[in-house]
mmCIF file of C-alpha atoms in Angstrom:
data_model
loop_
_atom_site.group_PDB
_atom_site.id
_atom_site.type_symbol
_atom_site.label_atom_id
_atom_site.label_comp_id
_atom_site.label_asym_id
_atom_site.label_seq_id
_atom_site.Cartn_x
_atom_site.Cartn_y
_atom_site.Cartn_z
ATOM 1 C CA UNK L 21 0.000 0.000 0.000
ATOM 2 C CA UNK L 22 1.293 3.476 -0.880
ATOM 3 C CA UNK L 23 2.029 5.688 2.107
ATOM 4 C CA UNK L 24 -0.232 8.501 0.861
ATOM 5 C CA UNK L 25 -3.214 6.188 0.627
ATOM 6 C CA UNK L 26 -2.519 4.883 4.119
ATOM 7 C CA UNK L 27 -2.732 8.417 5.518
ATOM 8 C CA UNK L 28 -6.134 9.007 3.936
ATOM 9 C CA UNK L 29 -7.453 5.702 5.315
ATOM 10 C CA UNK L 30 -6.067 6.592 8.730
ATOM 11 C CA UNK L 31 -7.621 10.057 8.633
ATOM 12 C CA UNK L 32 -11.037 8.673 7.661
ATOM 13 C CA UNK L 33 -10.890 6.083 10.441
ATOM 14 C CA UNK L 34 -9.830 8.620 13.020
ATOM 15 C CA UNK L 35 -12.366 11.281 12.024
ATOM 16 C CA UNK L 36 -15.356 8.937 12.081
ATOM 17 C CA UNK L 37 -14.385 7.197 15.316
ATOM 18 C CA UNK L 38 -13.616 10.476 17.081
ATOM 19 C CA UNK L 39 -16.841 12.214 16.080
ATOM 20 C CA UNK L 40 -18.971 9.188 17.040
ATOM 21 C CA UNK L 41 -17.491 9.284 20.534
ATOM 22 C CA UNK L 42 -17.103 12.960 21.251
ATOM 23 C CA UNK L 43 -20.122 14.582 19.598
ATOM 24 C CA UNK L 44 -22.763 12.888 21.821
ATOM 25 C CA UNK L 45 -20.539 13.397 24.869
ATOM 26 C CA UNK L 46 -20.346 17.160 24.298
ATOM 27 C CA UNK L 47 -23.921 17.558 23.056
ATOM 28 C CA UNK L 48 -25.550 16.132 26.182
ATOM 29 C CA UNK L 49 -24.701 18.262 29.167
ATOM 30 C CA UNK L 50 -27.978 18.325 31.056
ATOM 31 C CA UNK L 51 -29.270 15.425 33.066
ATOM 32 C CA UNK L 52 -31.887 13.474 31.159
ATOM 33 C CA UNK L 53 -34.970 13.282 33.414
ATOM 34 C CA UNK L 54 -36.971 10.820 31.357
ATOM 35 C CA UNK L 55 -37.135 7.526 33.252
ATOM 36 C CA UNK L 56 -37.360 5.407 30.106
ATOM 37 C CA UNK L 57 -34.235 6.985 28.608
ATOM 38 C CA UNK L 58 -32.313 6.731 31.872
ATOM 39 C CA UNK L 59 -33.175 3.057 32.281
ATOM 40 C CA UNK L 60 -32.398 2.398 28.634
ATOM 41 C CA UNK L 61 -28.947 3.952 29.006
ATOM 42 C CA UNK L 62 -28.289 2.017 32.206
ATOM 43 C CA UNK L 63 -28.814 -1.263 30.361
ATOM 44 C CA UNK L 64 -26.640 -0.264 27.390
ATOM 45 C CA UNK L 65 -23.194 -1.305 28.731
ATOM 46 C CA UNK L 66 -24.319 -4.853 29.387
ATOM 47 C CA UNK L 67 -26.470 -5.394 26.321
ATOM 48 C CA UNK L 68 -23.738 -4.046 24.018
ATOM 49 C CA UNK L 69 -21.041 -6.242 25.536
ATOM 50 C CA UNK L 70 -23.345 -9.287 25.654
ATOM 51 C CA UNK L 71 -24.282 -8.947 22.005
ATOM 52 C CA UNK L 72 -20.649 -8.319 21.015
ATOM 53 C CA UNK L 73 -19.430 -11.391 22.867
ATOM 54 C CA UNK L 74 -22.001 -13.950 21.789
ATOM 55 C CA UNK L 75 -21.825 -15.729 19.454
ATOM 56 C CA UNK L 76 -18.710 -14.021 18.000
ATOM 57 C CA UNK L 77 -16.479 -15.415 20.766
ATOM 58 C CA UNK L 78 -16.979 -18.959 19.483
ATOM 59 C CA UNK L 79 -15.227 -17.965 16.260
ATOM 60 C CA UNK L 80 -12.346 -16.070 17.894
ATOM 61 C CA UNK L 81 -9.818 -18.910 17.950
ATOM 62 C CA UNK L 82 -10.656 -20.725 14.727
ATOM 63 C CA UNK L 83 -12.016 -23.687 16.710
ATOM 64 C CA UNK L 84 -15.356 -23.703 18.514
ATOM 65 C CA UNK L 85 -14.017 -26.304 20.978
ATOM 66 C CA UNK L 86 -11.033 -24.281 22.198
ATOM 67 C CA UNK L 87 -13.145 -21.100 22.221
ATOM 68 C CA UNK L 88 -15.837 -22.910 24.209
ATOM 69 C CA UNK L 89 -13.257 -23.976 26.779
ATOM 70 C CA UNK L 90 -12.115 -20.370 27.050
ATOM 71 C CA UNK L 91 -15.675 -19.082 27.485
ATOM 72 C CA UNK L 92 -16.348 -21.678 30.192
ATOM 73 C CA UNK L 93 -13.223 -20.691 32.089
ATOM 74 C CA UNK L 94 -14.050 -16.993 31.745
ATOM 75 C CA UNK L 95 -17.614 -17.478 33.003
ATOM 76 C CA UNK L 96 -16.433 -19.383 36.065
ATOM 77 C CA UNK L 97 -13.666 -16.893 36.869
ATOM 78 C CA UNK L 98 -16.009 -13.918 36.389
ATOM 79 C CA UNK L 99 -18.714 -15.534 38.505
ATOM 80 C CA UNK L 100 -16.184 -15.918 41.302
ATOM 81 C CA UNK L 101 -15.537 -12.188 41.091
ATOM 82 C CA UNK L 102 -12.075 -12.187 39.509
ATOM 83 C CA UNK L 103 -10.866 -8.984 37.838
ATOM 84 C CA UNK L 104 -10.727 -8.142 34.131
ATOM 85 C CA UNK L 105 -7.193 -9.270 33.581
ATOM 86 C CA UNK L 106 -7.475 -12.556 35.505
ATOM 87 C CA UNK L 107 -10.596 -13.498 33.584
ATOM 88 C CA UNK L 108 -8.928 -12.668 30.259
ATOM 89 C CA UNK L 109 -5.898 -14.786 31.147
ATOM 90 C CA UNK L 110 -8.108 -17.701 32.268
ATOM 91 C CA UNK L 111 -9.943 -17.570 28.936
ATOM 92 C CA UNK L 112 -6.736 -17.550 26.889
ATOM 93 C CA UNK L 113 -5.045 -20.254 28.964
ATOM 94 C CA UNK L 114 -8.057 -22.569 28.845
ATOM 95 C CA UNK L 115 -8.245 -22.189 25.058
ATOM 96 C CA UNK L 116 -4.528 -22.851 24.722
ATOM 97 C CA UNK L 117 -4.700 -25.977 26.893
ATOM 98 C CA UNK L 118 -7.782 -27.229 25.071
ATOM 99 C CA UNK L 119 -5.927 -26.768 21.772
ATOM 100 C CA UNK L 120 -2.977 -28.802 23.058
ATOM 101 C CA UNK L 121 -5.303 -31.508 24.323
ATOM 102 C CA UNK L 122 -7.002 -31.689 20.943
ATOM 103 C CA UNK L 123 -3.642 -32.126 19.255
ATOM 104 C CA UNK L 124 -2.678 -34.949 21.602
ATOM 105 C CA UNK L 125 -5.987 -36.723 21.062
ATOM 106 C CA UNK L 126 -6.064 -36.110 17.312
ATOM 107 C CA UNK G 2 -4.841 13.912 42.640
ATOM 108 C CA UNK G 3 -6.440 11.175 44.721
ATOM 109 C CA UNK G 4 -9.082 10.853 42.022
ATOM 110 C CA UNK G 5 -6.417 10.531 39.350
ATOM 111 C CA UNK G 6 -4.623 7.766 41.273
ATOM 112 C CA UNK G 7 -7.894 5.923 41.848
ATOM 113 C CA UNK G 8 -8.484 6.137 38.087
ATOM 114 C CA UNK G 9 -5.027 4.760 37.377
ATOM 115 C CA UNK G 10 -5.682 1.877 39.739
ATOM 116 C CA UNK G 11 -9.069 1.078 38.222
ATOM 117 C CA UNK G 12 -7.580 1.290 34.730
ATOM 118 C CA UNK G 13 -4.592 -0.962 35.360
ATOM 119 C CA UNK G 14 -6.446 -4.233 34.736
ATOM 120 C CA UNK G 15 -7.841 -2.845 31.485
ATOM 121 C CA UNK G 16 -4.332 -1.745 30.474
ATOM 122 C CA UNK G 17 -2.887 -5.207 30.975
ATOM 123 C CA UNK G 18 -5.818 -6.791 29.184
ATOM 124 C CA UNK G 19 -5.348 -4.390 26.269
ATOM 125 C CA UNK G 20 -1.702 -5.424 25.981
ATOM 126 C CA UNK G 21 -2.719 -8.886 24.854
ATOM 127 C CA UNK G 22 -5.616 -7.767 22.671
ATOM 128 C CA UNK G 23 -3.596 -5.100 20.875
ATOM 129 C CA UNK G 24 -0.735 -7.555 20.525
ATOM 130 C CA UNK G 25 -3.012 -9.660 18.332
ATOM 131 C CA UNK G 26 -3.989 -6.504 16.453
ATOM 132 C CA UNK G 27 -0.310 -5.727 15.800
ATOM 133 C CA UNK G 28 0.168 -9.279 14.535
ATOM 134 C CA UNK G 29 -2.852 -9.102 12.250
ATOM 135 C CA UNK G 30 -1.970 -5.631 10.934
ATOM 136 C CA UNK G 31 1.524 -6.599 9.859
ATOM 137 C CA UNK G 32 0.251 -9.886 8.432
ATOM 138 C CA UNK G 33 -2.239 -7.921 6.321
ATOM 139 C CA UNK G 34 0.502 -5.731 4.845
ATOM 140 C CA UNK G 35 0.869 -2.706 7.111
ATOM 141 C CA UNK G 36 4.292 -1.560 8.243
ATOM 142 C CA UNK G 37 4.954 -1.615 11.972
ATOM 143 C CA UNK G 38 4.692 2.164 12.389
ATOM 144 C CA UNK G 39 1.453 2.208 10.422
ATOM 145 C CA UNK G 40 -0.056 -0.380 12.770
ATOM 146 C CA UNK G 41 1.128 1.693 15.718
ATOM 147 C CA UNK G 42 -0.425 4.886 14.319
ATOM 148 C CA UNK G 43 -3.754 3.158 13.719
ATOM 149 C CA UNK G 44 -3.828 2.124 17.383
ATOM 150 C CA UNK G 45 -2.692 5.513 18.700
ATOM 151 C CA UNK G 46 -5.381 7.366 16.767
ATOM 152 C CA UNK G 47 -8.330 5.019 17.166
ATOM 153 C CA UNK G 48 -8.125 3.076 20.440
ATOM 154 C CA UNK G 49 -10.821 0.606 19.440
ATOM 155 C CA UNK G 50 -10.591 -3.110 18.767
ATOM 156 C CA UNK G 51 -13.365 -4.147 16.405
ATOM 157 C CA UNK G 52 -13.120 -0.955 14.330
ATOM 158 C CA UNK G 53 -9.380 -1.340 13.849
ATOM 159 C CA UNK G 54 -9.619 -4.988 12.848
ATOM 160 C CA UNK G 55 -12.245 -4.026 10.274
ATOM 161 C CA UNK G 56 -10.102 -1.075 9.176
ATOM 162 C CA UNK G 57 -7.014 -3.120 8.330
ATOM 163 C CA UNK G 58 -9.191 -5.620 6.470
ATOM 164 C CA UNK G 59 -10.495 -2.795 4.268
ATOM 165 C CA UNK G 60 -6.982 -1.405 3.756
ATOM 166 C CA UNK G 61 -5.719 -4.863 2.751
ATOM 167 C CA UNK G 62 -8.579 -5.258 0.292
ATOM 168 C CA UNK G 63 -7.993 -1.695 -1.033
ATOM 169 C CA UNK G 64 -11.619 -0.829 -0.250
ATOM 170 C CA UNK G 65 -13.074 2.620 -0.908
ATOM 171 C CA UNK G 66 -12.825 5.473 1.584
ATOM 172 C CA UNK G 67 -16.606 5.484 1.797
ATOM 173 C CA UNK G 68 -16.583 1.821 2.795
ATOM 174 C CA UNK G 69 -13.994 2.650 5.424
ATOM 175 C CA UNK G 70 -16.092 5.521 6.791
ATOM 176 C CA UNK G 71 -19.346 3.537 6.865
ATOM 177 C CA UNK G 72 -17.760 0.492 8.482
ATOM 178 C CA UNK G 73 -16.205 2.622 11.214
ATOM 179 C CA UNK G 74 -19.472 4.435 11.772
ATOM 180 C CA UNK G 75 -21.505 1.248 12.083
ATOM 181 C CA UNK G 76 -19.031 -0.665 14.227
ATOM 182 C CA UNK G 77 -18.361 2.267 16.525
ATOM 183 C CA UNK G 78 -21.863 3.692 16.754
ATOM 184 C CA UNK G 79 -22.202 1.920 20.105
ATOM 185 C CA UNK G 80 -19.745 4.499 21.457
ATOM 186 C CA UNK G 81 -22.339 7.181 20.760
ATOM 187 C CA UNK G 82 -24.749 5.369 23.091
ATOM 188 C CA UNK G 83 -21.996 5.004 25.676
ATOM 189 C CA UNK G 84 -21.026 8.680 25.428
ATOM 190 C CA UNK G 85 -24.643 9.678 26.072
ATOM 191 C CA UNK G 86 -24.733 7.384 29.121
ATOM 192 C CA UNK G 87 -21.420 8.769 30.303
ATOM 193 C CA UNK G 88 -22.570 12.378 29.831
ATOM 194 C CA UNK G 89 -25.209 11.664 32.488
ATOM 195 C CA UNK G 90 -22.660 10.578 35.049
ATOM 196 C CA UNK G 91 -19.840 13.125 34.765
ATOM 197 C CA UNK G 92 -19.638 15.956 37.271
ATOM 198 C CA UNK G 93 -20.396 19.575 36.414
ATOM 199 C CA UNK G 94 -16.785 20.612 35.968
ATOM 200 C CA UNK G 95 -16.373 18.125 33.120
ATOM 201 C CA UNK G 96 -16.888 20.876 30.486
ATOM 202 C CA UNK G 97 -16.866 20.708 26.693
ATOM 203 C CA UNK G 98 -13.123 21.262 26.223
ATOM 204 C CA UNK G 99 -12.284 18.377 28.528
ATOM 205 C CA UNK G 100 -14.911 16.207 26.882
ATOM 206 C CA UNK G 101 -13.324 16.845 23.491
ATOM 207 C CA UNK G 102 -10.023 15.449 24.737
ATOM 208 C CA UNK G 103 -11.154 12.703 27.091
ATOM 209 C CA UNK G 104 -14.121 11.614 24.967
ATOM 210 C CA UNK G 105 -11.528 10.067 22.686
ATOM 211 C CA UNK G 106 -10.907 7.438 25.374
ATOM 212 C CA UNK G 107 -14.458 6.062 25.470
ATOM 213 C CA UNK G 108 -13.994 2.324 24.909
ATOM 214 C CA UNK G 109 -16.171 -0.607 25.931
ATOM 215 C CA UNK G 110 -14.068 -1.379 28.993
ATOM 216 C CA UNK G 111 -13.197 2.160 30.113
ATOM 217 C CA UNK G 112 -16.868 3.086 29.794
ATOM 218 C CA UNK G 113 -18.044 0.043 31.735
ATOM 219 C CA UNK G 114 -15.581 0.612 34.572
ATOM 220 C CA UNK G 115 -16.426 4.329 34.743
ATOM 221 C CA UNK G 116 -20.142 3.548 34.905
ATOM 222 C CA UNK G 117 -19.687 1.005 37.678
ATOM 223 C CA UNK G 118 -18.282 3.761 39.901
ATOM 224 C CA UNK G 119 -20.648 4.840 42.639
ATOM 225 C CA UNK G 120 -19.858 8.565 42.535
ATOM 226 C CA UNK G 121 -20.015 11.081 39.707
ATOM 227 C CA UNK G 122 -17.069 10.918 37.341
ATOM 228 C CA UNK G 123 -14.552 13.737 37.584
ATOM 229 C CA UNK G 124 -12.114 14.811 34.865
ATOM 230 C CA UNK G 125 -9.149 13.625 36.894
ATOM 231 C CA UNK G 126 -10.665 10.218 37.584
ATOM 232 C CA UNK G 127 -11.510 9.668 33.920
ATOM 233 C CA UNK G 128 -8.074 10.852 32.792
ATOM 234 C CA UNK G 129 -6.403 8.471 35.242
ATOM 235 C CA UNK G 130 -8.670 5.673 34.103
ATOM 236 C CA UNK G 131 -7.666 6.221 30.453
ATOM 237 C CA UNK G 132 -3.867 6.444 30.842
ATOM 238 C CA UNK G 133 -2.890 2.804 31.327
ATOM 239 C CA UNK G 134 -5.344 1.361 28.795
ATOM 240 C CA UNK G 135 -3.982 3.824 26.202
ATOM 241 C CA UNK G 136 -0.393 2.884 27.021
ATOM 242 C CA UNK G 137 -1.247 -0.825 27.004
ATOM 243 C CA UNK G 138 -3.037 -0.480 23.698
ATOM 244 C CA UNK G 139 -0.156 1.286 21.936
ATOM 245 C CA UNK G 140 2.659 -0.775 23.496
ATOM 246 C CA UNK G 141 0.869 -4.049 22.778
ATOM 247 C CA UNK G 142 0.344 -3.058 19.149
ATOM 248 C CA UNK G 143 3.994 -2.134 18.777
ATOM 249 C CA UNK G 144 5.142 -5.419 20.319
ATOM 250 C CA UNK G 145 2.770 -7.457 18.172
ATOM 251 C CA UNK G 146 3.761 -5.626 14.992
ATOM 252 C CA UNK G 147 7.510 -5.818 15.607
ATOM 253 C CA UNK G 148 8.009 -9.266 17.065
ATOM 254 C CA UNK G 149 4.737 -11.039 16.416
ATOM 255 C CA UNK G 150 5.957 -13.626 13.973
ATOM 256 C CA UNK G 151 7.924 -15.457 16.650
ATOM 257 C CA UNK G 152 4.720 -16.520 18.351
ATOM 258 C CA UNK G 153 3.185 -19.920 17.480
ATOM 259 C CA UNK G 154 -0.289 -19.786 15.945
ATOM 260 C CA UNK G 155 -1.930 -21.620 18.830
ATOM 261 C CA UNK G 156 -0.797 -18.893 21.237
ATOM 262 C CA UNK G 157 -1.979 -15.998 19.097
ATOM 263 C CA UNK G 158 -5.309 -17.808 18.540
ATOM 264 C CA UNK G 159 -5.743 -18.173 22.300
ATOM 265 C CA UNK G 160 -4.915 -14.480 22.798
ATOM 266 C CA UNK G 161 -7.843 -13.661 20.526
ATOM 267 C CA UNK G 162 -10.082 -14.648 23.435
ATOM 268 C CA UNK G 163 -8.602 -12.065 25.804
ATOM 269 C CA UNK G 164 -10.947 -9.264 24.763
ATOM 270 C CA UNK G 165 -14.016 -11.453 25.171
ATOM 271 C CA UNK G 166 -12.709 -12.548 28.549
ATOM 272 C CA UNK G 167 -12.705 -8.895 29.559
ATOM 273 C CA UNK G 168 -16.250 -8.419 28.307
ATOM 274 C CA UNK G 169 -17.388 -11.458 30.302
ATOM 275 C CA UNK G 170 -15.609 -10.126 33.389
ATOM 276 C CA UNK G 171 -17.696 -6.937 33.099
ATOM 277 C CA UNK G 172 -21.134 -8.414 32.432
ATOM 278 C CA UNK G 173 -21.172 -11.455 34.717
ATOM 279 C CA UNK G 174 -20.755 -9.646 38.072
ATOM 280 C CA UNK G 175 -23.485 -7.156 37.089
ATOM 281 C CA UNK G 176 -25.797 -10.020 36.080
ATOM 282 C CA UNK G 177 -25.108 -11.752 39.363
ATOM 283 C CA UNK G 178 -25.929 -8.640 41.371
ATOM 284 C CA UNK G 179 -29.061 -7.490 39.555
ATOM 285 C CA UNK G 180 -31.667 -9.897 38.142
ATOM 286 C CA UNK G 181 -32.980 -7.210 35.768
ATOM 287 C CA UNK G 182 -29.566 -6.851 34.169
ATOM 288 C CA UNK G 183 -29.361 -10.645 34.037
ATOM 289 C CA UNK G 184 -32.631 -10.957 32.118
ATOM 290 C CA UNK G 185 -32.009 -8.086 29.731
ATOM 291 C CA UNK G 186 -28.411 -9.077 28.961
ATOM 292 C CA UNK G 187 -29.560 -12.646 28.263
ATOM 293 C CA UNK G 188 -32.194 -11.206 25.949
ATOM 294 C CA UNK G 189 -29.491 -9.265 24.066
ATOM 295 C CA UNK G 190 -27.400 -12.425 23.773
ATOM 296 C CA UNK G 191 -30.352 -14.470 22.475
ATOM 297 C CA UNK G 192 -31.159 -11.761 19.917
ATOM 298 C CA UNK G 193 -27.508 -11.720 18.891
ATOM 299 C CA UNK G 194 -27.522 -15.488 18.332
ATOM 300 C CA UNK G 195 -30.701 -15.096 16.305
ATOM 301 C CA UNK G 196 -29.232 -12.377 14.111
ATOM 302 C CA UNK G 197 -26.126 -14.446 13.549
ATOM 303 C CA UNK G 198 -27.759 -17.678 12.479
ATOM 304 C CA UNK G 199 -31.222 -16.931 11.123
ATOM 305 C CA UNK G 200 -31.211 -16.973 7.331
ATOM 306 C CA UNK G 201 -31.865 -13.591 5.761
ATOM 307 C CA UNK G 202 -31.003 -11.592 8.886
ATOM 308 C CA UNK G 203 -27.500 -13.025 9.154
ATOM 309 C CA UNK G 204 -26.379 -10.834 6.224
ATOM 310 C CA UNK G 205 -26.624 -7.749 8.465
ATOM 311 C CA UNK G 206 -23.082 -6.571 9.250
ATOM 312 C CA UNK G 207 -21.882 -7.476 12.722
ATOM 313 C CA UNK G 208 -21.589 -3.833 13.781
ATOM 314 C CA UNK G 209 -25.222 -3.142 12.929
ATOM 315 C CA UNK G 210 -26.311 -6.428 14.509
ATOM 316 C CA UNK G 211 -24.765 -5.448 17.850
ATOM 317 C CA UNK G 212 -26.497 -2.078 17.827
ATOM 318 C CA UNK G 213 -29.888 -3.556 16.919
ATOM 319 C CA UNK G 214 -29.645 -6.232 19.650
ATOM 320 C CA UNK G 215 -28.448 -3.793 22.316
ATOM 321 C CA UNK G 216 -31.049 -1.151 21.504
ATOM 322 C CA UNK G 217 -33.910 -3.667 21.348
ATOM 323 C CA UNK G 218 -32.971 -5.420 24.590
ATOM 324 C CA UNK G 219 -32.320 -2.153 26.471
ATOM 325 C CA UNK G 220 -35.658 -0.764 25.296
ATOM 326 C CA UNK G 221 -37.445 -3.888 26.552
ATOM 327 C CA UNK G 222 -35.582 -3.470 29.832
ATOM 328 C CA UNK G 223 -36.551 0.184 30.145
ATOM 329 C CA UNK G 224 -40.233 -0.678 29.570
ATOM 330 C CA UNK G 225 -40.483 -3.866 31.678
ATOM 331 C CA UNK G 226 -37.977 -3.158 34.441
ATOM 332 C CA UNK G 227 -37.373 0.596 34.659
ATOM 333 C CA UNK G 228 -34.508 1.534 36.946
ATOM 334 C CA UNK G 229 -35.148 3.862 39.870
ATOM 335 C CA UNK G 230 -32.740 6.707 40.521
ATOM 336 C CA UNK G 231 -30.737 4.992 43.272
ATOM 337 C CA UNK G 232 -30.437 1.578 41.608
ATOM 338 C CA UNK G 233 -29.352 3.360 38.458
ATOM 339 C CA UNK G 234 -26.350 4.736 40.300
ATOM 340 C CA UNK G 235 -25.309 1.252 41.324
ATOM 341 C CA UNK G 236 -25.735 -0.209 37.870
#
């Protein structure tokens, strides 16, 4: 790829991503009183992350079995109240071990 | 200053998590034809996982600038929802100029951690919260882009799960604590499965699918289980 073209791509990416984040942040400066809207916004973090994770996570490693092992480990670790990093490591480690196990069996 | 340090502390786990996620981004970027400094610049200027992965795919395929713009808009539109949520929780001194700088750091994880804070969010807290994730994101990308090829495929595949592990670490405790969040998040997940596998609907791009599922489930939640003022603060 030519360097000039890369810069245009980069600029487009940056501009769109920045505006999407900052414009609503700056535009809303009063408290929203509406109960529906407030409740809706309170649910947003969890519904967004839930929909982003499932089912995409099962395709993240190239094997549904290793990914499934990782998801299982992450769910258990998260349920026990472990932090972000610990849960992420558990997921990766479980997937790695499952992959090794598959190789041994296969 | 105390606020800033608390932010740093709360952001440290995200920063370490980002190291591994951005490492895989660095790997993928170089594999798709970017030079190491180009991969680094993409991470420094965007600070977003899904959008960047889509971005390098479009660059590799020499897609149009319009395609690039639309894909970024669709994939990252969820940040607009998050920024609106966040605007409701920042303190009064968080004025427009500060928002224009710190709004850049709205990511899934930073947003979720900020929202789980009991108090209002001050500029210093949010700045502290953003520092380590930003450093982790850029350093991880650099490491992945420069020395990624040494890593065996099974390890980089397993690292691809790190970001989802972080997502799970955010949603599960909230679902455990609040049965309304449990029900509505499960609804979003079920919708997401439906959009992924049902014929006809599955052609919707993944960025749009996430927004549709999240908006639909949150709207159902707001109608069926509206949150009172005080519980809202906890959630």
